[in-house]
PDB file of C-alpha atoms in Angstrom:
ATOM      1  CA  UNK A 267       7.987  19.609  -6.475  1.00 54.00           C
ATOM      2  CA  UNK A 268       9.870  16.976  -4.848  1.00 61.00           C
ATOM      3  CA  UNK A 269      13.212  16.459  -6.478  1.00 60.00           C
ATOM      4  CA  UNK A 270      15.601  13.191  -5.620  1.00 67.00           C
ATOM      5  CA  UNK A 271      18.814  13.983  -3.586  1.00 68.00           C
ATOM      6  CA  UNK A 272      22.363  13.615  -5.847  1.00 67.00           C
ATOM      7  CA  UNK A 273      25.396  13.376  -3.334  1.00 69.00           C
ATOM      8  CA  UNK A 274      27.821  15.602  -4.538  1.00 66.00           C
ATOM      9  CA  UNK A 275      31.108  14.855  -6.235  1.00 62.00           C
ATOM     10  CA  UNK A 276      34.211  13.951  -3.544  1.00 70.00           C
ATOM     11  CA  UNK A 277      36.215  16.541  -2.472  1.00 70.00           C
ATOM     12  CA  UNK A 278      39.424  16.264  -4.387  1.00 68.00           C
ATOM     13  CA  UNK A 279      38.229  14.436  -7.776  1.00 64.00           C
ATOM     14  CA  UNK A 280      40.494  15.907 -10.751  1.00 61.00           C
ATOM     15  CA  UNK A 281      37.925  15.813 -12.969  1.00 61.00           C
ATOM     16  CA  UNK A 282      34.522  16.140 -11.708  1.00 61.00           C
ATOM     17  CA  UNK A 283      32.769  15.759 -15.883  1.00 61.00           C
ATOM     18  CA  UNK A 284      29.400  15.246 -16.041  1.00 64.00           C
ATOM     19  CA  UNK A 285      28.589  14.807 -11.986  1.00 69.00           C
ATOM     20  CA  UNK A 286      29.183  18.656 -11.173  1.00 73.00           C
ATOM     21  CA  UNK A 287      26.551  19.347 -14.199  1.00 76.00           C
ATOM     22  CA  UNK A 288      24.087  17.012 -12.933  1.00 77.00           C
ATOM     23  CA  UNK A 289      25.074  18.140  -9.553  1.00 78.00           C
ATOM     24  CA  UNK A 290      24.505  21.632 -10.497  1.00 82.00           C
ATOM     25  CA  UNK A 291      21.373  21.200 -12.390  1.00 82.00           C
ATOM     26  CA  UNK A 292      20.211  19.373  -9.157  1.00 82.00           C
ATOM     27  CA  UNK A 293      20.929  22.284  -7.155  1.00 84.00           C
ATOM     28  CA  UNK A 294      19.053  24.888  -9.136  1.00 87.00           C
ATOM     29  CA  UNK A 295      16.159  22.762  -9.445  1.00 85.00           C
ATOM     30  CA  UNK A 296      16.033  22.865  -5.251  1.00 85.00           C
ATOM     31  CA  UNK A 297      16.362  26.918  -5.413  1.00 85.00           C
ATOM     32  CA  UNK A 298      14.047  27.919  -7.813  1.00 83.00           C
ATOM     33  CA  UNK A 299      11.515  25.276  -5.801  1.00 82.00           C
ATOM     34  CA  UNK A 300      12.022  27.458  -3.018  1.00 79.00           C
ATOM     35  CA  UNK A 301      11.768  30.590  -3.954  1.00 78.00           C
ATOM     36  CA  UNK A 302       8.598  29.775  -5.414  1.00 77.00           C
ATOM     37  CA  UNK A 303       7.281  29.246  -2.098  1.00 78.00           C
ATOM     38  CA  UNK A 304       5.285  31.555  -0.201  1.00 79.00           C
ATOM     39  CA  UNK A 305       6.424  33.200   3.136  1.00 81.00           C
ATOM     40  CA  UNK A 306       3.707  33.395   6.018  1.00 83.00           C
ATOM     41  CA  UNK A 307       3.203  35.459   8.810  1.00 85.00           C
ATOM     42  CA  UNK A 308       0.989  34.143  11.902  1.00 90.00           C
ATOM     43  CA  UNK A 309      -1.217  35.924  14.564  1.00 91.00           C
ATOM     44  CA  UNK A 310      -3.809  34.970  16.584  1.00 93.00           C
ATOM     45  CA  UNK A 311      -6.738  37.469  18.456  1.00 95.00           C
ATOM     46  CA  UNK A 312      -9.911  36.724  20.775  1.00 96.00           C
ATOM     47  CA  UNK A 313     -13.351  37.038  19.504  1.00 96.00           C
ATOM     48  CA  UNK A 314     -16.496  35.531  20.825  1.00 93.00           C
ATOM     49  CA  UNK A 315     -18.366  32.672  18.937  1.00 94.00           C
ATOM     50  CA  UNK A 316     -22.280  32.669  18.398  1.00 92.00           C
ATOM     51  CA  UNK A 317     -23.955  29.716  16.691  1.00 90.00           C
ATOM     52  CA  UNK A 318     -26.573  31.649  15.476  1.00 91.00           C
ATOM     53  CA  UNK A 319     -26.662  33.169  11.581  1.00 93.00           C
ATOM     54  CA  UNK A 320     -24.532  35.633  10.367  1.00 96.00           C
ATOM     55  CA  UNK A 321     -24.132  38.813  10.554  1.00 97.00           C
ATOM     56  CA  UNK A 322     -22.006  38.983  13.833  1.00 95.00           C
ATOM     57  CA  UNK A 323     -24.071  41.619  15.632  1.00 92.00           C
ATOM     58  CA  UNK A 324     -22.194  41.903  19.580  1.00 90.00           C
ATOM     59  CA  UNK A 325     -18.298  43.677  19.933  1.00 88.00           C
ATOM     60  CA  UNK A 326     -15.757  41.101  19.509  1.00 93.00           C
ATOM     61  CA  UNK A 327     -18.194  38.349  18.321  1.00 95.00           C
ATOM     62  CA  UNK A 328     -17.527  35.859  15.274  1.00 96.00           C
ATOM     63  CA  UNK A 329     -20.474  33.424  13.590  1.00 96.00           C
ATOM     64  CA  UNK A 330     -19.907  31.010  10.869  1.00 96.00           C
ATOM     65  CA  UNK A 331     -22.769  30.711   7.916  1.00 97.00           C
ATOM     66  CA  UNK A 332     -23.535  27.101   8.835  1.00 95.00           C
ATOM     67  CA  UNK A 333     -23.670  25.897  12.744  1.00 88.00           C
ATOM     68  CA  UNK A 334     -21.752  22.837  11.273  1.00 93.00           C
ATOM     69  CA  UNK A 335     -18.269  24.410  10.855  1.00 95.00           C
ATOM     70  CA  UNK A 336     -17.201  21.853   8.107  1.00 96.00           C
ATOM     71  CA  UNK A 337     -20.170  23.099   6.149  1.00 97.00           C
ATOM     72  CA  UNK A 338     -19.673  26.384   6.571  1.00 97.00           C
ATOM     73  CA  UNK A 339     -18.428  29.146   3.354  1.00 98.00           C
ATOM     74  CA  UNK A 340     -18.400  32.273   5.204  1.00 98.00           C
ATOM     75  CA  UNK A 341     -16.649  33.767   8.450  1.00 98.00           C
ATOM     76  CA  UNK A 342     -18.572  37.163   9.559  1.00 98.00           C
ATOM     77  CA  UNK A 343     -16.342  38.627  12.226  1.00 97.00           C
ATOM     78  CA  UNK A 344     -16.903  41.958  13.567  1.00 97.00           C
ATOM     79  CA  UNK A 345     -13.531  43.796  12.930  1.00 97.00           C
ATOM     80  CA  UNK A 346     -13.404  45.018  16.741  1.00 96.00           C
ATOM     81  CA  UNK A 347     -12.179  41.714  18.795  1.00 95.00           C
ATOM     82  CA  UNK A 348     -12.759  40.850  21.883  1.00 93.00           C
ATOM     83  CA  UNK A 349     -10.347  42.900  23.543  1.00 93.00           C
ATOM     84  CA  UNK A 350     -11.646  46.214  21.426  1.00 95.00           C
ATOM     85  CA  UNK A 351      -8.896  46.120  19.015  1.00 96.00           C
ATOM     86  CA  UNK A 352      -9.738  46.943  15.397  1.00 97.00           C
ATOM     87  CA  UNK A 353      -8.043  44.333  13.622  1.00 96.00           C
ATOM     88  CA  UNK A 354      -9.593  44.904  10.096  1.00 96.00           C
ATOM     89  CA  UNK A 355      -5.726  45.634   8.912  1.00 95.00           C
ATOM     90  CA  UNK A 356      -5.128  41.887   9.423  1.00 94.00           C
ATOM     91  CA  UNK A 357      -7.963  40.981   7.820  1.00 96.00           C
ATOM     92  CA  UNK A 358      -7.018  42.528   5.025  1.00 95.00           C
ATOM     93  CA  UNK A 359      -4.048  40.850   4.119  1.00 92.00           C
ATOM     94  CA  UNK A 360      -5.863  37.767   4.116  1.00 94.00           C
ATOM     95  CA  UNK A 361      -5.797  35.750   0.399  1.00 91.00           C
ATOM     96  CA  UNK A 362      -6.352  33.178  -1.320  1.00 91.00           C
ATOM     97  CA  UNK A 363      -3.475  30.664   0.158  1.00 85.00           C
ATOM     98  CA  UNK A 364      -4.240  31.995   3.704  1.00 93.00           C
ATOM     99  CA  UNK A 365      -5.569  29.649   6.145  1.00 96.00           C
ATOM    100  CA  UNK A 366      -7.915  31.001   9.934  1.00 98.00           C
ATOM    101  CA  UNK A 367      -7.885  28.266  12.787  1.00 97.00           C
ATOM    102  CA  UNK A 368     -10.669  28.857  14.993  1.00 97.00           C
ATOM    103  CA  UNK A 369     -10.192  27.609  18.007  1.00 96.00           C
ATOM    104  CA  UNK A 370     -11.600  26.863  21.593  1.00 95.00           C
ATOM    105  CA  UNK A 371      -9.543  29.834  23.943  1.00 93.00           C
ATOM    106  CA  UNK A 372      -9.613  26.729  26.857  1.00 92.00           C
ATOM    107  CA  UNK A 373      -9.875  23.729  25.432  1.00 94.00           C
ATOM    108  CA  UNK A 374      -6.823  23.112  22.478  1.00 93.00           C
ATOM    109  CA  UNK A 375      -8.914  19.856  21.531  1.00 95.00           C
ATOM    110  CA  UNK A 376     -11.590  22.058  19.975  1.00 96.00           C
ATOM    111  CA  UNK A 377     -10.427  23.727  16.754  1.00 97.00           C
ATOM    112  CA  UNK A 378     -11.157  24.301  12.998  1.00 98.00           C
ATOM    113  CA  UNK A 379      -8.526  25.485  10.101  1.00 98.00           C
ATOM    114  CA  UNK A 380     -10.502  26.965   7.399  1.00 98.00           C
ATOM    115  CA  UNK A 381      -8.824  28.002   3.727  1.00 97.00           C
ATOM    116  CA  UNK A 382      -9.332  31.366   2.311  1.00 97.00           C
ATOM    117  CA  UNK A 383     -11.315  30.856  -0.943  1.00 97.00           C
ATOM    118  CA  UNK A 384     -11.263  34.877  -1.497  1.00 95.00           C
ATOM    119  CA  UNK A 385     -10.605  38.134  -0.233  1.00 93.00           C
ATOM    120  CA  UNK A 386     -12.432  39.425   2.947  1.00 95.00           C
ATOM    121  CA  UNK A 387     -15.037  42.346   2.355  1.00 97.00           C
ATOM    122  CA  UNK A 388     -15.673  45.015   4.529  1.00 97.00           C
ATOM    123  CA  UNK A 389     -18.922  46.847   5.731  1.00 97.00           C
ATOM    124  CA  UNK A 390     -19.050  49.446   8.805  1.00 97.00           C
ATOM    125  CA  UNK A 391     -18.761  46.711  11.088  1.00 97.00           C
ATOM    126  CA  UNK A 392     -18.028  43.830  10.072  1.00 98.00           C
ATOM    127  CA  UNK A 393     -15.824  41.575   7.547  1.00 98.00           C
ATOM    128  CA  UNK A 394     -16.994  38.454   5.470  1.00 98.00           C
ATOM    129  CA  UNK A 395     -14.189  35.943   4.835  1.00 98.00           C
ATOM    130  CA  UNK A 396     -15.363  33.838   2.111  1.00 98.00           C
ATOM    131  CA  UNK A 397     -12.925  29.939   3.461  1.00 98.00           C
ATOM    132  CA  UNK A 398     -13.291  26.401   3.004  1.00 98.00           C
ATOM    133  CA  UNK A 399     -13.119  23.733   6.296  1.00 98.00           C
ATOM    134  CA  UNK A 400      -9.902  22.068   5.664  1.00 98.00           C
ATOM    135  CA  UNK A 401      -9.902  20.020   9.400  1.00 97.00           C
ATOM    136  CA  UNK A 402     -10.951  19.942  12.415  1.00 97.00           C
ATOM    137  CA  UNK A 403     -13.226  19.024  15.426  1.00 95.00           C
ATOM    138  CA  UNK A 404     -15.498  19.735  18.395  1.00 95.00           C
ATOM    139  CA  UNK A 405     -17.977  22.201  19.021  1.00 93.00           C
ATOM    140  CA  UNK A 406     -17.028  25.537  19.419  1.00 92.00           C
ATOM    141  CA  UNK A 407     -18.170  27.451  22.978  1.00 90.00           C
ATOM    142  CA  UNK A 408     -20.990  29.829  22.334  1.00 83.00           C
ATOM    143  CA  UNK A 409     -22.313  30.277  26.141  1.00 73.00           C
ATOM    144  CA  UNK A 410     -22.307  33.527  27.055  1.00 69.00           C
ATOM    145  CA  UNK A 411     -18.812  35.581  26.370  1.00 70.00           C
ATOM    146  CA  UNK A 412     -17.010  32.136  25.906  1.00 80.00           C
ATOM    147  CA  UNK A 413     -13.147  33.609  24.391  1.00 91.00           C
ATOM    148  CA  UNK A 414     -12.545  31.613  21.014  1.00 96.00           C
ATOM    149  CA  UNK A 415      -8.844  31.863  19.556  1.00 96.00           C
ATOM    150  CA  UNK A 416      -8.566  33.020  16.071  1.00 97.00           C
ATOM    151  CA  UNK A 417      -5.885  32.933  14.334  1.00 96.00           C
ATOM    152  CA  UNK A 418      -4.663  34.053  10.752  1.00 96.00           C
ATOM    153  CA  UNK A 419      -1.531  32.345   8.697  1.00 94.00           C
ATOM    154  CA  UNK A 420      -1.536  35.024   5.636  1.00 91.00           C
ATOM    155  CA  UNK A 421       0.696  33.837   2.593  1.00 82.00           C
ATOM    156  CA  UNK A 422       2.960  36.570   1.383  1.00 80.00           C
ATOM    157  CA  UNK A 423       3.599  36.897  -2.227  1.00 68.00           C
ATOM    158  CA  UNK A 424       6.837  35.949  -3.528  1.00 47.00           C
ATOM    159  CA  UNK A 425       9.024  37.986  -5.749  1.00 43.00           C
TER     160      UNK A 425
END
């Protein structure tokens, strides 16, 4: 919601009438717009991309369900990353409102921000992120144990 600025009333006035309503109005209008808005917390981990069709099947490796990442409606990511971490707790905290950049780990021209269309789901292994692309370009590395940056902006809820 975009509301219009109202300068306040000068310092001093005797009688401030209908500007310190309108004023005031003006001023709760901007507060409740933000504390409608969402917080977001922001980390970033290395996996490996394959090109190849999901499921993810090596350690640390990530595949999309399309080899055209704008086309693509799922993210199967093993929940161990590159590194061995388990980062499934991250994962799930993803939501609707959450956005994943995939990126190129050498090459910042390369990346993709996808939008979370659902929550992830787990199996023994792996997680399935259902997103949408929102942006990006250039192919992502897939030769050998090529590092790709992913990262995770999860929406907190407000109160």
């Amino acid at each position: 919601m975009t509301v219009e600025p109202i300068e306040p009333p000068e310092p001093g006035t005797e009688d401030w009438g209908d500007d310190l309503n309108a004023y005031l109005a003006h001023l709760e209008t901007r507060i409740v717009d933000l504390e409608s808005r969402p917080d977001y917390i922001f980390n970033s981990y290395p996996w490996s991309f394959n090109g190849g069709a999901p499921p993810a099947t090596a350690s640390g490796q990530l595949r999309l369900d399309n080899s055209d990442p704008s086309q693509a409606t799922m993210i199967d990511v093993r929940k161990i990353d590159f590194d061995g971490a388990d980062r499934s707790p991250a994962m799930q905290l993803l939501n609707v409102g959450s956005s994943i950049r995939i990126g190129d780990w050498d090459n910042a021209a390369v990346l993709h921000w996808f939008l979370v269309a659902g929550p992830a789901t787990f199996n023994a292994t792996n997680a399935q992120i259902p997103v949408t692309w929102k942006s990006g370009s250039g192919a992502l590395p897939t030769s050998g144990q090529a590092k790709i940056n992913v990262g995770f902006v999860v929406a907190l809820g407000v109160s």
